[in-house]
JSON list of C-alpha atoms in Angstrom, two decimals:
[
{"chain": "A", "resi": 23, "resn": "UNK", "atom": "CA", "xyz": [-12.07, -49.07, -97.11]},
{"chain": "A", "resi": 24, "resn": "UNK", "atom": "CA", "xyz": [-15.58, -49.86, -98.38]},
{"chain": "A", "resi": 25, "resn": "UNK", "atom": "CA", "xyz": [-15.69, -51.13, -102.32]},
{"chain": "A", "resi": 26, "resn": "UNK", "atom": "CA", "xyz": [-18.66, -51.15, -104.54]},
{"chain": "A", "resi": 27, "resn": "UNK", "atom": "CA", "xyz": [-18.69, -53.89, -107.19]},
{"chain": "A", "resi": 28, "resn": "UNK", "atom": "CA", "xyz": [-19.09, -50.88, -110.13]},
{"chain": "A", "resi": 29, "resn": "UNK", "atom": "CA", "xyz": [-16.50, -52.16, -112.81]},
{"chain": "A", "resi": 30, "resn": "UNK", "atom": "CA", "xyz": [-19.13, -51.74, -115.26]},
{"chain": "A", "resi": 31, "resn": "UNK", "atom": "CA", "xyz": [-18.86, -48.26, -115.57]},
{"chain": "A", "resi": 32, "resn": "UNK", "atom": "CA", "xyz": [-16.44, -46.94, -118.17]},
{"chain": "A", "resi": 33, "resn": "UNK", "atom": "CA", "xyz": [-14.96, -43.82, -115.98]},
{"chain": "A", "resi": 34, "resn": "UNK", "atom": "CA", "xyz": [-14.41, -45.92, -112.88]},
{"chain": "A", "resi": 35, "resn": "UNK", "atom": "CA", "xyz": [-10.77, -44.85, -112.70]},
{"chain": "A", "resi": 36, "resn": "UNK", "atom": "CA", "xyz": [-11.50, -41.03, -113.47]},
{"chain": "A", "resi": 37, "resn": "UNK", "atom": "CA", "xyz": [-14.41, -40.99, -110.49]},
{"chain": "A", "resi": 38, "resn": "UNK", "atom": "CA", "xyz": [-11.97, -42.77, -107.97]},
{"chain": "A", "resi": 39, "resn": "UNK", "atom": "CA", "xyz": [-9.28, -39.82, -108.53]},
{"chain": "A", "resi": 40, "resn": "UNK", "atom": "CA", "xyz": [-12.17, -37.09, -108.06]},
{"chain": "A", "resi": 41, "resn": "UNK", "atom": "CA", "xyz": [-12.83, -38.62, -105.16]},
{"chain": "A", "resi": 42, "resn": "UNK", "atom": "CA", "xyz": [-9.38, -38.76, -103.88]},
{"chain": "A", "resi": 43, "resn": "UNK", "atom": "CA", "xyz": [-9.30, -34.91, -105.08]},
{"chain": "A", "resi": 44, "resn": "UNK", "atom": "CA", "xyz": [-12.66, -34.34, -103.09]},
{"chain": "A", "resi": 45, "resn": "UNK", "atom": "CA", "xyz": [-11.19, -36.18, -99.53]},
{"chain": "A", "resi": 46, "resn": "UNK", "atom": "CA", "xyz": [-7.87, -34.13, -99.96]},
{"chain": "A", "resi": 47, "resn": "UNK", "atom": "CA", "xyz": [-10.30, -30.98, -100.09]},
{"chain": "A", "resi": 48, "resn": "UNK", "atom": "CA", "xyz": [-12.94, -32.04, -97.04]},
{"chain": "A", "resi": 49, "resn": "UNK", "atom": "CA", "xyz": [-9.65, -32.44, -94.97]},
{"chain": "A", "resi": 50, "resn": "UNK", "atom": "CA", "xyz": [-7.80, -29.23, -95.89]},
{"chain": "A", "resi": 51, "resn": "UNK", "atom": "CA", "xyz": [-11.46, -27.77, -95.00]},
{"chain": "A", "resi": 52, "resn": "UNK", "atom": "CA", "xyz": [-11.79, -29.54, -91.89]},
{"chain": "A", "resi": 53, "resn": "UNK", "atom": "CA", "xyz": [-8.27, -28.44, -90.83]},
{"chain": "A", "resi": 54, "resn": "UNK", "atom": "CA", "xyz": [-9.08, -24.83, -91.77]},
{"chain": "A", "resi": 55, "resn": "UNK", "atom": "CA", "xyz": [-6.38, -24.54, -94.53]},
{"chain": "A", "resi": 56, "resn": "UNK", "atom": "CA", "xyz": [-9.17, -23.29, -96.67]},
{"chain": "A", "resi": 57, "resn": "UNK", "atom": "CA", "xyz": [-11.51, -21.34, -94.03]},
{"chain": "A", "resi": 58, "resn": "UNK", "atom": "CA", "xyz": [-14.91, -20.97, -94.21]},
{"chain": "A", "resi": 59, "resn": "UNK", "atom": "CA", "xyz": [-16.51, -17.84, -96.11]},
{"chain": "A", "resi": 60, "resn": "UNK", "atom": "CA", "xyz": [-13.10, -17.90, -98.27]},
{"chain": "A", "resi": 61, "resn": "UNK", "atom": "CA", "xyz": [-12.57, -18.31, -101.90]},
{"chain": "A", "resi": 62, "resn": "UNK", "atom": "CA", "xyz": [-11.10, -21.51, -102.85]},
{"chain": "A", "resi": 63, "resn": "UNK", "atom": "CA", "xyz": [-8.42, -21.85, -105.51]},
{"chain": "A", "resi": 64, "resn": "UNK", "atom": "CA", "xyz": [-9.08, -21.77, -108.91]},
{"chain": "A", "resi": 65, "resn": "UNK", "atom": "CA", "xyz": [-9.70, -25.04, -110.72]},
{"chain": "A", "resi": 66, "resn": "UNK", "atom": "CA", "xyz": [-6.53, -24.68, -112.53]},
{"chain": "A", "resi": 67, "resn": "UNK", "atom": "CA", "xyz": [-4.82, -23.92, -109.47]},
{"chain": "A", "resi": 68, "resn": "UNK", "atom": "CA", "xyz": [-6.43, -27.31, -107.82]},
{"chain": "A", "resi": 69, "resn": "UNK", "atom": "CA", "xyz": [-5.85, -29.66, -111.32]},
{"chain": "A", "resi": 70, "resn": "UNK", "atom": "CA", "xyz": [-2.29, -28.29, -110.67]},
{"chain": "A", "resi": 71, "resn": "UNK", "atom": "CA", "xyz": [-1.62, -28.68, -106.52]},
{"chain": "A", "resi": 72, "resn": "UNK", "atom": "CA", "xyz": [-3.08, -32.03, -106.85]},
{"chain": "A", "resi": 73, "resn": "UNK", "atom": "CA", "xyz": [-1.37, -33.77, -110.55]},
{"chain": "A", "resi": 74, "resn": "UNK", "atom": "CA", "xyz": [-5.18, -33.38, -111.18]},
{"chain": "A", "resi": 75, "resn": "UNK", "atom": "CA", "xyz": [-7.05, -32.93, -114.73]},
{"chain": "A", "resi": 76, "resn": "UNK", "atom": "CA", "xyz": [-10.03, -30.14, -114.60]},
{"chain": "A", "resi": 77, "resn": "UNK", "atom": "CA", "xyz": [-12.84, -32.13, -115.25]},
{"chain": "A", "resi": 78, "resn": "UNK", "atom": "CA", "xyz": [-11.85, -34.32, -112.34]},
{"chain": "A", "resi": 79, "resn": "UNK", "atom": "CA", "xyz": [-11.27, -31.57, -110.07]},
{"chain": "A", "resi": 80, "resn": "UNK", "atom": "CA", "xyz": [-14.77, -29.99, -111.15]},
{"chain": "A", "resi": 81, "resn": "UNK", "atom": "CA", "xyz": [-16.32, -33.72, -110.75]},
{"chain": "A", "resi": 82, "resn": "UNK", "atom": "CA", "xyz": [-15.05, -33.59, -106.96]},
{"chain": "A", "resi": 83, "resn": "UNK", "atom": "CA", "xyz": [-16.23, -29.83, -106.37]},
{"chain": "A", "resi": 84, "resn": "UNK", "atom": "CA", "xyz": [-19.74, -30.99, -107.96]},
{"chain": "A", "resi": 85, "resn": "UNK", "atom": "CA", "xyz": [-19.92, -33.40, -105.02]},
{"chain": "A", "resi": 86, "resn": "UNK", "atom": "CA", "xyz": [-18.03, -30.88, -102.41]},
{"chain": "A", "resi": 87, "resn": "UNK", "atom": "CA", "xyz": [-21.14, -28.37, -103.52]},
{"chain": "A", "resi": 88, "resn": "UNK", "atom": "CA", "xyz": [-23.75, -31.43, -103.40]},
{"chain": "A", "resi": 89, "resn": "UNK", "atom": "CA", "xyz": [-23.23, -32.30, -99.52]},
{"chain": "A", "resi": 90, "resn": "UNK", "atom": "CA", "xyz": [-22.81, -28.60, -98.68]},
{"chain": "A", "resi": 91, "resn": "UNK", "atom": "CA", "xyz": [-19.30, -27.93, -98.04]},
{"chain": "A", "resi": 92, "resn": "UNK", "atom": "CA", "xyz": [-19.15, -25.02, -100.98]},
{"chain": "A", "resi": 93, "resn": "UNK", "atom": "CA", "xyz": [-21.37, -23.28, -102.66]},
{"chain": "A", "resi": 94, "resn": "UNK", "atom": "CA", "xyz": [-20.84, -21.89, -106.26]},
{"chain": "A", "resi": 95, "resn": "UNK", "atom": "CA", "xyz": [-21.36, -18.05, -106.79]},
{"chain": "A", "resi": 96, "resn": "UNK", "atom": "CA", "xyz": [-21.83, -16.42, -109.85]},
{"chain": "A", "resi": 97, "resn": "UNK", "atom": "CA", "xyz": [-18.77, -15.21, -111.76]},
{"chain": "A", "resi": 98, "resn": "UNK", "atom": "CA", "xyz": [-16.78, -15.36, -108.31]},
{"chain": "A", "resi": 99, "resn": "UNK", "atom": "CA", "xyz": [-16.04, -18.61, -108.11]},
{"chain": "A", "resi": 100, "resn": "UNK", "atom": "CA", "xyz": [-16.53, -21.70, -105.57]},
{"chain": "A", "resi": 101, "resn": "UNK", "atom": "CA", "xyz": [-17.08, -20.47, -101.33]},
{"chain": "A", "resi": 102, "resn": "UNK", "atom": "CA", "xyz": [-16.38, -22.59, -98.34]},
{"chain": "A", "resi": 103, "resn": "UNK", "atom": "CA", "xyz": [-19.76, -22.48, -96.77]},
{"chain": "A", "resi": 104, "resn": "UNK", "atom": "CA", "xyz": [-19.17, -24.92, -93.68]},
{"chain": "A", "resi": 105, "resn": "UNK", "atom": "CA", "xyz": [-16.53, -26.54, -91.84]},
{"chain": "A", "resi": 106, "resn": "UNK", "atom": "CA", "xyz": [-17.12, -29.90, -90.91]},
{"chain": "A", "resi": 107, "resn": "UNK", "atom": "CA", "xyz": [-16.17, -31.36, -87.60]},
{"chain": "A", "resi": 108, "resn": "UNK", "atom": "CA", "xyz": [-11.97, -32.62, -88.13]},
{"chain": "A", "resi": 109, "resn": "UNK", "atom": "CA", "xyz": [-13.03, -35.79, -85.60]},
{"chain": "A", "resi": 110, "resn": "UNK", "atom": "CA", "xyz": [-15.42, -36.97, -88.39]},
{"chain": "A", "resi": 111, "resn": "UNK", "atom": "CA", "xyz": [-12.56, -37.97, -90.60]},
{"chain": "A", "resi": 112, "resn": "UNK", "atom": "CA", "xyz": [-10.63, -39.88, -87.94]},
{"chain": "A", "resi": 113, "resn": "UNK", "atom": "CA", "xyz": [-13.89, -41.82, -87.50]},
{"chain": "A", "resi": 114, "resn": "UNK", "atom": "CA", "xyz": [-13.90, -42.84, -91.58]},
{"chain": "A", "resi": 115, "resn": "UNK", "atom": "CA", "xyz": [-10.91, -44.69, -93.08]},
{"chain": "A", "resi": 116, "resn": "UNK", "atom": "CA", "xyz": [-8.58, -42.41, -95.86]},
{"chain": "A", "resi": 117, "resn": "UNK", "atom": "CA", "xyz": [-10.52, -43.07, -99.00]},
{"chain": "A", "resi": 118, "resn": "UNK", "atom": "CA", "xyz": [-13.75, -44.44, -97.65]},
{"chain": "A", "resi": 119, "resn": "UNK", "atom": "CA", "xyz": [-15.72, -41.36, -97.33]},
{"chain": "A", "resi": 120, "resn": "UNK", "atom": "CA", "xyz": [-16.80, -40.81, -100.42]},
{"chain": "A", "resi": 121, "resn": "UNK", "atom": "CA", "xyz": [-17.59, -44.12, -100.48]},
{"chain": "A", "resi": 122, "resn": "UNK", "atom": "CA", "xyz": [-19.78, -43.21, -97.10]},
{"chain": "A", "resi": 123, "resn": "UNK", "atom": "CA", "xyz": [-21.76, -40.36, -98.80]},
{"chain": "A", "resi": 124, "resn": "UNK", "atom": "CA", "xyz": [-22.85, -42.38, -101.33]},
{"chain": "A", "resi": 125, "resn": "UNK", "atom": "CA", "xyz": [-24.05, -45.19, -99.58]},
{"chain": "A", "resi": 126, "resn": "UNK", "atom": "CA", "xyz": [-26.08, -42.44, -97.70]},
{"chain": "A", "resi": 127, "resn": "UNK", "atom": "CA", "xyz": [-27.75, -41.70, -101.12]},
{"chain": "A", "resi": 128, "resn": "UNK", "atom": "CA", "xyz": [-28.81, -45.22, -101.98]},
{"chain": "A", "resi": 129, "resn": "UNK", "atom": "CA", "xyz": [-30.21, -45.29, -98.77]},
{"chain": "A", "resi": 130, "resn": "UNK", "atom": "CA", "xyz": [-32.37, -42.49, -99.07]},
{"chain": "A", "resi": 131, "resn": "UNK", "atom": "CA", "xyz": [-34.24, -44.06, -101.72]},
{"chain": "A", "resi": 132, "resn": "UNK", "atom": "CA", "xyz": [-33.97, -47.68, -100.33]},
{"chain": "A", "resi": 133, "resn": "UNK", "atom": "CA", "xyz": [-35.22, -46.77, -96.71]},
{"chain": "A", "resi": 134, "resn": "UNK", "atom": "CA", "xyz": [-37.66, -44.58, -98.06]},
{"chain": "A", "resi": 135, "resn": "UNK", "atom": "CA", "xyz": [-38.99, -47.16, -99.98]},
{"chain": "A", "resi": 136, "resn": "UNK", "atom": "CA", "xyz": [-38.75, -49.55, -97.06]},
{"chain": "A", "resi": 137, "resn": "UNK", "atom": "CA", "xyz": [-40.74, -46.84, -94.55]},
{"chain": "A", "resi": 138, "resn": "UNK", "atom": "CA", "xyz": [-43.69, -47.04, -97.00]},
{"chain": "A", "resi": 139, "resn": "UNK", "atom": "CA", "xyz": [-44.09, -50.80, -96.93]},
{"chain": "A", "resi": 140, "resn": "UNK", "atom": "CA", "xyz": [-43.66, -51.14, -93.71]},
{"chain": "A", "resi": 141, "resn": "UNK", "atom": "CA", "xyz": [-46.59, -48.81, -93.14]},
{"chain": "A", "resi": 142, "resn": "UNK", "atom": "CA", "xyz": [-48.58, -50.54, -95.69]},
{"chain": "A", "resi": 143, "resn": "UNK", "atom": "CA", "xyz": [-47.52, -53.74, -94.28]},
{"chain": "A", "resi": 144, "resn": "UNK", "atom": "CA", "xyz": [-46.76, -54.02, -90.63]},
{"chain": "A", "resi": 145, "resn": "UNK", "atom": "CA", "xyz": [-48.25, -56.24, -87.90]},
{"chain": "A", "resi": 146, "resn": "UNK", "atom": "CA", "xyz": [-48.62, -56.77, -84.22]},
{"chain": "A", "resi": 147, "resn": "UNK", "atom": "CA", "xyz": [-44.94, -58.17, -83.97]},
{"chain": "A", "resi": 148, "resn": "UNK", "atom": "CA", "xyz": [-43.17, -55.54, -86.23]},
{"chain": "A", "resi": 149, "resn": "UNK", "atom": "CA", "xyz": [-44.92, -52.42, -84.17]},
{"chain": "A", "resi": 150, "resn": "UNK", "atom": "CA", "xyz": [-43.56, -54.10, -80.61]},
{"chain": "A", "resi": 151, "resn": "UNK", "atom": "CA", "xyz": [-40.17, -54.16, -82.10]},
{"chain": "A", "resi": 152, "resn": "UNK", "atom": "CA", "xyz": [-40.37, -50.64, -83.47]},
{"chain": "A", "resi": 153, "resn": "UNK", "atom": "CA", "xyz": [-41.39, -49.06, -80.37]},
{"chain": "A", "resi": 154, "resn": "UNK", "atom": "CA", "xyz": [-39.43, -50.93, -78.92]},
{"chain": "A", "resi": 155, "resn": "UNK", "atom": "CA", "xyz": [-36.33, -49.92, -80.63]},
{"chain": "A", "resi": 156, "resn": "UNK", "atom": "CA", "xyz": [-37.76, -46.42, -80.30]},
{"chain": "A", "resi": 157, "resn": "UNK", "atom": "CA", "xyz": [-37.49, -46.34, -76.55]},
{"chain": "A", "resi": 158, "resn": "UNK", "atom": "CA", "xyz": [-34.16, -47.81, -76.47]},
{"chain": "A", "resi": 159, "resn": "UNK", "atom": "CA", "xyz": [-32.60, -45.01, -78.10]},
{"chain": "A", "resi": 160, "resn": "UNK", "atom": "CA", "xyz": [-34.50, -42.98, -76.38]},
{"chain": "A", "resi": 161, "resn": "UNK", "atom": "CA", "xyz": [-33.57, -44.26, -73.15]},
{"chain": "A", "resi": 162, "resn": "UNK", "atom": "CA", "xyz": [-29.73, -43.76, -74.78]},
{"chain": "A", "resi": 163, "resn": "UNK", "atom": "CA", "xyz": [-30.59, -40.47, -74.99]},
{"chain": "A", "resi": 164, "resn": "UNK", "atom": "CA", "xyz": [-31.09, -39.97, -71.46]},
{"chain": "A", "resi": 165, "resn": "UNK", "atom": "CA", "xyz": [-27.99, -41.85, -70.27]},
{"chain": "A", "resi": 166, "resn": "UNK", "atom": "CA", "xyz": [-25.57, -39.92, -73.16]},
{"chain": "A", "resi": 167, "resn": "UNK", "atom": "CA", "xyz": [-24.78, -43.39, -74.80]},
{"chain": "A", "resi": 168, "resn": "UNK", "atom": "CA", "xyz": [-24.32, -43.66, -77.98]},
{"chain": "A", "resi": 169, "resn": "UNK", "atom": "CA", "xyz": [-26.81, -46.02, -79.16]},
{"chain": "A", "resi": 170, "resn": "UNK", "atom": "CA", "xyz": [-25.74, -46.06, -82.96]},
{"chain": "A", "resi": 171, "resn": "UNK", "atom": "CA", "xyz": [-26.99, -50.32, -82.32]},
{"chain": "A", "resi": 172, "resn": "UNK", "atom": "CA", "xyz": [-29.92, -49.34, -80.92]},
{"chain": "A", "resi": 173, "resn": "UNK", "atom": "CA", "xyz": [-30.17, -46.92, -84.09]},
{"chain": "A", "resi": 174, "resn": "UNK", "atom": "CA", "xyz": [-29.69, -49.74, -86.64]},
{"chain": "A", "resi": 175, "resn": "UNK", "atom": "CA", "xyz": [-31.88, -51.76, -84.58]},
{"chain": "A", "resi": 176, "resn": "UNK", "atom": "CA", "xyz": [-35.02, -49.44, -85.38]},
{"chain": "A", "resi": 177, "resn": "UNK", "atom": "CA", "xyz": [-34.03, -49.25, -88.83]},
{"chain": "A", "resi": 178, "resn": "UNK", "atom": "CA", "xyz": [-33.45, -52.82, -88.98]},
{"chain": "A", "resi": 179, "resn": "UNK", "atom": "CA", "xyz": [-37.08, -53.42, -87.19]},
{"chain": "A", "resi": 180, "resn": "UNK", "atom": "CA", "xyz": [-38.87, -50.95, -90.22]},
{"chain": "A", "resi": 181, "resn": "UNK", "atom": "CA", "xyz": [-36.83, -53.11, -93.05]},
{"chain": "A", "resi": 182, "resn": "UNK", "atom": "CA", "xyz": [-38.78, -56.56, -91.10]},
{"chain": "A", "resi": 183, "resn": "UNK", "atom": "CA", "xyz": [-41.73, -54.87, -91.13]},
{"chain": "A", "resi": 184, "resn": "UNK", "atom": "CA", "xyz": [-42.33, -54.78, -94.82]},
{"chain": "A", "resi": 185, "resn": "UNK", "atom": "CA", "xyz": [-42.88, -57.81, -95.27]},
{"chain": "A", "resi": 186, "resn": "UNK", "atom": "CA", "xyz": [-40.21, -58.50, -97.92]},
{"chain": "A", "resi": 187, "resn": "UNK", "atom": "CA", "xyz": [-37.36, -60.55, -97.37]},
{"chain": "A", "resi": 188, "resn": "UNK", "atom": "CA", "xyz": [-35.38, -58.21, -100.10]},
{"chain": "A", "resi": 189, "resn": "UNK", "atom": "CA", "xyz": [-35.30, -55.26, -97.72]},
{"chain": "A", "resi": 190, "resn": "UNK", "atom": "CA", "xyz": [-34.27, -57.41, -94.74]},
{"chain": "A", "resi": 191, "resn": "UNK", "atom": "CA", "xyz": [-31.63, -59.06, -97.05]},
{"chain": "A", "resi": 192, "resn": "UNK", "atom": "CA", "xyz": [-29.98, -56.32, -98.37]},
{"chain": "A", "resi": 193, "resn": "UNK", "atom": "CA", "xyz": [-29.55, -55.16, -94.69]},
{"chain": "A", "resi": 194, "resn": "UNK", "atom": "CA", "xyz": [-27.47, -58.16, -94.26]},
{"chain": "A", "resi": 195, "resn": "UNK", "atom": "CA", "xyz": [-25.39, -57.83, -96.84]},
{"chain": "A", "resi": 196, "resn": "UNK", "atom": "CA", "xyz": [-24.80, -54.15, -96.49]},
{"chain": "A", "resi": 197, "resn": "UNK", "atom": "CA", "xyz": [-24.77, -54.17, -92.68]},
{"chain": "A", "resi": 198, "resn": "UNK", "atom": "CA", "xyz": [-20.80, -52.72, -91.86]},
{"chain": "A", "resi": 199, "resn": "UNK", "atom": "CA", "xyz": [-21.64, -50.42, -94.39]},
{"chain": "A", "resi": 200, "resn": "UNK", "atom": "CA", "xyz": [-25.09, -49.42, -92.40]},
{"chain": "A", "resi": 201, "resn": "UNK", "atom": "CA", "xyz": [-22.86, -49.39, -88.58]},
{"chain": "A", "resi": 202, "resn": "UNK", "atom": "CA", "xyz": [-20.43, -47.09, -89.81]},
{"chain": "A", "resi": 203, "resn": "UNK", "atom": "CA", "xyz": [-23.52, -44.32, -90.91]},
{"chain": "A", "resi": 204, "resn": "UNK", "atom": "CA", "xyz": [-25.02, -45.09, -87.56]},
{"chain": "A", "resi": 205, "resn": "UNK", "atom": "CA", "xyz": [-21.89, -44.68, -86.02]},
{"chain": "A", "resi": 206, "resn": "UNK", "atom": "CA", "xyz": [-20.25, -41.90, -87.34]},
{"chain": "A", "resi": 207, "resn": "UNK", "atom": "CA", "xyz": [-23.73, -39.40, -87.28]},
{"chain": "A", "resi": 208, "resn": "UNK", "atom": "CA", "xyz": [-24.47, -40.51, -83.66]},
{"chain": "A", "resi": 209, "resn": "UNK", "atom": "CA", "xyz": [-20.51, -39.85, -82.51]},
{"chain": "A", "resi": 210, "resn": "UNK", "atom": "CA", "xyz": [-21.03, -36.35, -84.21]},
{"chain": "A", "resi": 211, "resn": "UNK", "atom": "CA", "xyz": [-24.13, -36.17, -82.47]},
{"chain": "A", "resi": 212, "resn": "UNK", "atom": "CA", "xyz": [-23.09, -36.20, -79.10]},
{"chain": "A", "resi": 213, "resn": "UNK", "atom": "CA", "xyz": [-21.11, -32.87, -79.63]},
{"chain": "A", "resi": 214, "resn": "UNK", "atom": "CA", "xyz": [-24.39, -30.96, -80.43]},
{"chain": "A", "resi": 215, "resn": "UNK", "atom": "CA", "xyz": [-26.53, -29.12, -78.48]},
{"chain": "A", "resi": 216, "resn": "UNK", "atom": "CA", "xyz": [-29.60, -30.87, -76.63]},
{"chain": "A", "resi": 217, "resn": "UNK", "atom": "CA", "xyz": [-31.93, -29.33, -78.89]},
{"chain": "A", "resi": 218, "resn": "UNK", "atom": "CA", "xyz": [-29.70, -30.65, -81.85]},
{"chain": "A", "resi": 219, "resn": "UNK", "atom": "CA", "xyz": [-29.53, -34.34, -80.34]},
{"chain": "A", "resi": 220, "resn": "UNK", "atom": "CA", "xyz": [-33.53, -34.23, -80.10]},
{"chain": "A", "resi": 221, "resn": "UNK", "atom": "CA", "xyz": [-34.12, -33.39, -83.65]},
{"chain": "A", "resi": 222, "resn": "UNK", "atom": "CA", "xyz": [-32.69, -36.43, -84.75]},
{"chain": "A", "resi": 223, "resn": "UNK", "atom": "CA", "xyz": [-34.60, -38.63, -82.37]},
{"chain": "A", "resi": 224, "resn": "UNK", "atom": "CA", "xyz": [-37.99, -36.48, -83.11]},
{"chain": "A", "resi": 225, "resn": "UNK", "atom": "CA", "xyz": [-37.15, -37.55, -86.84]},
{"chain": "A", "resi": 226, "resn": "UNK", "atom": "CA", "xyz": [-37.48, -40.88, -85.73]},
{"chain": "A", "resi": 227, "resn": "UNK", "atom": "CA", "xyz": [-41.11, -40.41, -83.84]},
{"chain": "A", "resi": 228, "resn": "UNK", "atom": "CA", "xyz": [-42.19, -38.61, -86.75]},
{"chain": "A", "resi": 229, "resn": "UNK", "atom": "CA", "xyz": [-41.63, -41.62, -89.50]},
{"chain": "A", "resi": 230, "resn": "UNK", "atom": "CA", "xyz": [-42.61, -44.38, -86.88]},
{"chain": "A", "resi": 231, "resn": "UNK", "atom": "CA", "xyz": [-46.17, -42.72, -86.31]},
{"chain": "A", "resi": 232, "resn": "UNK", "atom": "CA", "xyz": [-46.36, -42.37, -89.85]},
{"chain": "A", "resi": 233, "resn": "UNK", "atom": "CA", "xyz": [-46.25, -45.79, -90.16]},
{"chain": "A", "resi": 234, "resn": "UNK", "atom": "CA", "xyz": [-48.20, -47.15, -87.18]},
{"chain": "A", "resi": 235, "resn": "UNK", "atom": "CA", "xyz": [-51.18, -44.70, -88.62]},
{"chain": "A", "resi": 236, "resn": "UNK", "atom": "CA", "xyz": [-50.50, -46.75, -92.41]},
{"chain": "A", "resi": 237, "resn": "UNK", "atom": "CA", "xyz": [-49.42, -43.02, -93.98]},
{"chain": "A", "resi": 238, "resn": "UNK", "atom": "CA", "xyz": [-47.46, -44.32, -96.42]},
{"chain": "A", "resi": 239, "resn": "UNK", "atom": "CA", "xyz": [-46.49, -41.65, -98.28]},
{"chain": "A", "resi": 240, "resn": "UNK", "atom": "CA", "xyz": [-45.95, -39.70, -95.41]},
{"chain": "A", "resi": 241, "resn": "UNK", "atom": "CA", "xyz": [-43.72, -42.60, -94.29]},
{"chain": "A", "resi": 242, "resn": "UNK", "atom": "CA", "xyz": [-41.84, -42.35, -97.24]},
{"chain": "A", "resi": 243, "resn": "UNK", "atom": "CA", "xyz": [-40.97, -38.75, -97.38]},
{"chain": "A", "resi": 244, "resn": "UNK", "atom": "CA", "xyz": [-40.21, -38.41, -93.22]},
{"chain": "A", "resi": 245, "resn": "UNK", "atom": "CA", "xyz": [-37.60, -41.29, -93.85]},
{"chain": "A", "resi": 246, "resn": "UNK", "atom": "CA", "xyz": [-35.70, -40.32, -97.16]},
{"chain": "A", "resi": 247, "resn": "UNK", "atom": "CA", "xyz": [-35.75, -36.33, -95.24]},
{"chain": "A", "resi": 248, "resn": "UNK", "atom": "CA", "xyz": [-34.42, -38.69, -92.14]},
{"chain": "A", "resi": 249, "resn": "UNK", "atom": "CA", "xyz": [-31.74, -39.89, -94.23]},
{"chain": "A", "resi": 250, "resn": "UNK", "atom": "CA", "xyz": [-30.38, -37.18, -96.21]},
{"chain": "A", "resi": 251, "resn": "UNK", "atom": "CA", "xyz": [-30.53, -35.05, -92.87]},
{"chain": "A", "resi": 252, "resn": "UNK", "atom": "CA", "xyz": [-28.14, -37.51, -91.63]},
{"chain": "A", "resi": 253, "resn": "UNK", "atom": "CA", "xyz": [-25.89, -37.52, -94.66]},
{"chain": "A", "resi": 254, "resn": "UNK", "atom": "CA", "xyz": [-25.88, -33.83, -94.32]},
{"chain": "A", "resi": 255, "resn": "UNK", "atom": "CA", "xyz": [-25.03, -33.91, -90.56]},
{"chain": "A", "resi": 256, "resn": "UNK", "atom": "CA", "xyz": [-21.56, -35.99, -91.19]},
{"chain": "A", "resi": 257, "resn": "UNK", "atom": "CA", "xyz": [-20.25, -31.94, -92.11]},
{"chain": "A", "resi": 258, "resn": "UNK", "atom": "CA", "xyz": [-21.84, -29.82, -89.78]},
{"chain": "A", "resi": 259, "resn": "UNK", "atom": "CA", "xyz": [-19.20, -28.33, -87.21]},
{"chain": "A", "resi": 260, "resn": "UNK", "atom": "CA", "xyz": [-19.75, -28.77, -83.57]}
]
C-alpha cells in the first residue's frame, strides 16, 4: 500500500475512510453490483451500508464523479456512467488506489512542468535518449509487449532533459510509485483496440516533437493532457 507523509493535515483520518468508502464503491462498480446507467443509492443509504458519516460518503462520491465513474444529475441523484475494467483492481493493492489516482494528479502538474523545461532545455544527449526511448516502445508496440519500462524510460529521459537535478530526483524517490502508473495503464492497454493502443503512443510523438521544436508551452499542455488521459484510462472498460 503506497503512504504519503500528509500528517499535517487535520482531516487525515476522515479522508482515509472516504477513500475506503470510494474503493468499496469502484469495486461494487467494477463487479456490476451497481450497473452502469443505474441510480446509485442514496447517500443516506451509503453512510448507512458502509458505518459511514454523509460528508464522508459525499467526499468519496466527489472523487467517484472527479475520475468519471458517476456523474451527478440534477435533482435525480448520482449515475454510474462507466464501468471500469474488474482486472484493474487485482493489479492495485486493497487500499492503494486512491492513493494511485492521486499520485496521477501530482503528476500532471509535475511532468507538465518537466515537458516544458525539457523543451527549453534539452541537448544533443537528452534528444538521443528520447527518441530513443520513443522507438523502444514503439517497437513494444509491434511485438504486443508491454513496455510499461520502456514507458518510464521516456518519461524518465524528458525529467534528464531539463536540466534540473530536482525533476530527476524526485523520480527517484517516487519511482515504485511511477512503475505501478506505467504498469497498470499499459496492462489495461493491451485489452483495447489497435486504434486505442495507438492513441496513447501518438500522445507520446506529439509532446516529444513539441519539445525537440523548443514549444514549450505546447510541451506543457500535450504532457499534463498525456497524463490525466492516463489517469482517466485506469476506468475505462475493455
Amino acid at each position: 500500500m503506497m503512504t504519503f507523509a500528509v500528517d499535517a493535515v487535520s482531516n487525515r483520518g476522515a479522508t482515509r475512510f472516504s477513500d475506503i468508502i470510494y474503493e468499496k464503491i469502484v469495486g461494487m462498480i467494477a463487479d456490476g453490483n451497481f450497473p452502469v446507467n443505474e441510480r446509485l443509492p442514496p447517500e443516506t443509504k451509503l453512510a448507512a451500508d458502509f458505518g459511514a458519516s454523509r460528508p464522508v460518503v459525499r467526499e468519496a462520491l466527489e472523487r467517484l464523479r472527479a475520475d468519471g465513474l458517476v456523474v451527478s444529475r440534477k435533482g435525480s441523484g448520482s449515475y454510474v456512467r462507466q464501468r471500469p475494467d474488474s482486472s484493474m483492481l487485482k493489479m492495485v493493492s486493497v487500499g492503494s488506489l486512491a492513493d494511485v489516482q492521486r499520485f496521477f494528479e501530482f503528476r500532471a502538474g509535475l511532468e507538465a512542468e518537466a515537458a516544458e523545461l525539457a523543451a527549453r532545455n534539452w541537448q544533443p544527449a537528452d534528444r538521443e535518449r528520447i527518441t530513443a526511448a520513443l522507438v523502444s516502445i514503439e517497437q513494444c508496440l509491434r511485438n504486443g509487449e508491454l513496455g510499461a519500462e520502456e514507458d518510464q524510460a521516456l518519461h524518465d529521459a524528458i525529467a534528464m532533459a531539463t536540466g534540473n537535478q530536482f525533476h530527476i530526483t524526485l523520480r527517484e524517490w517516487f519511482k515504485p510509485h511511477f512503475a505501478i502508473g506505467h504498469s497498470v495503464t499499459r496492462s489495461l492497454s493491451l485489452k483495447r483496440t489497435p486504434e486505442q493502443i495507438r492513441s496513447v503512443q501518438d500522445e507520446h510523438a506529439v509532446i516529444v516533437e513539441a519539445i525537440f521544436a523548443h514549444r514549450e508551452t505546447e510541451a506543457h499542455d500535450a504532457m499534463k493532457k498525456h497524463i490525466l488521459n492516463a489517469r482517466a484510462r485506469m476506468f475505462q472498460g475493455v
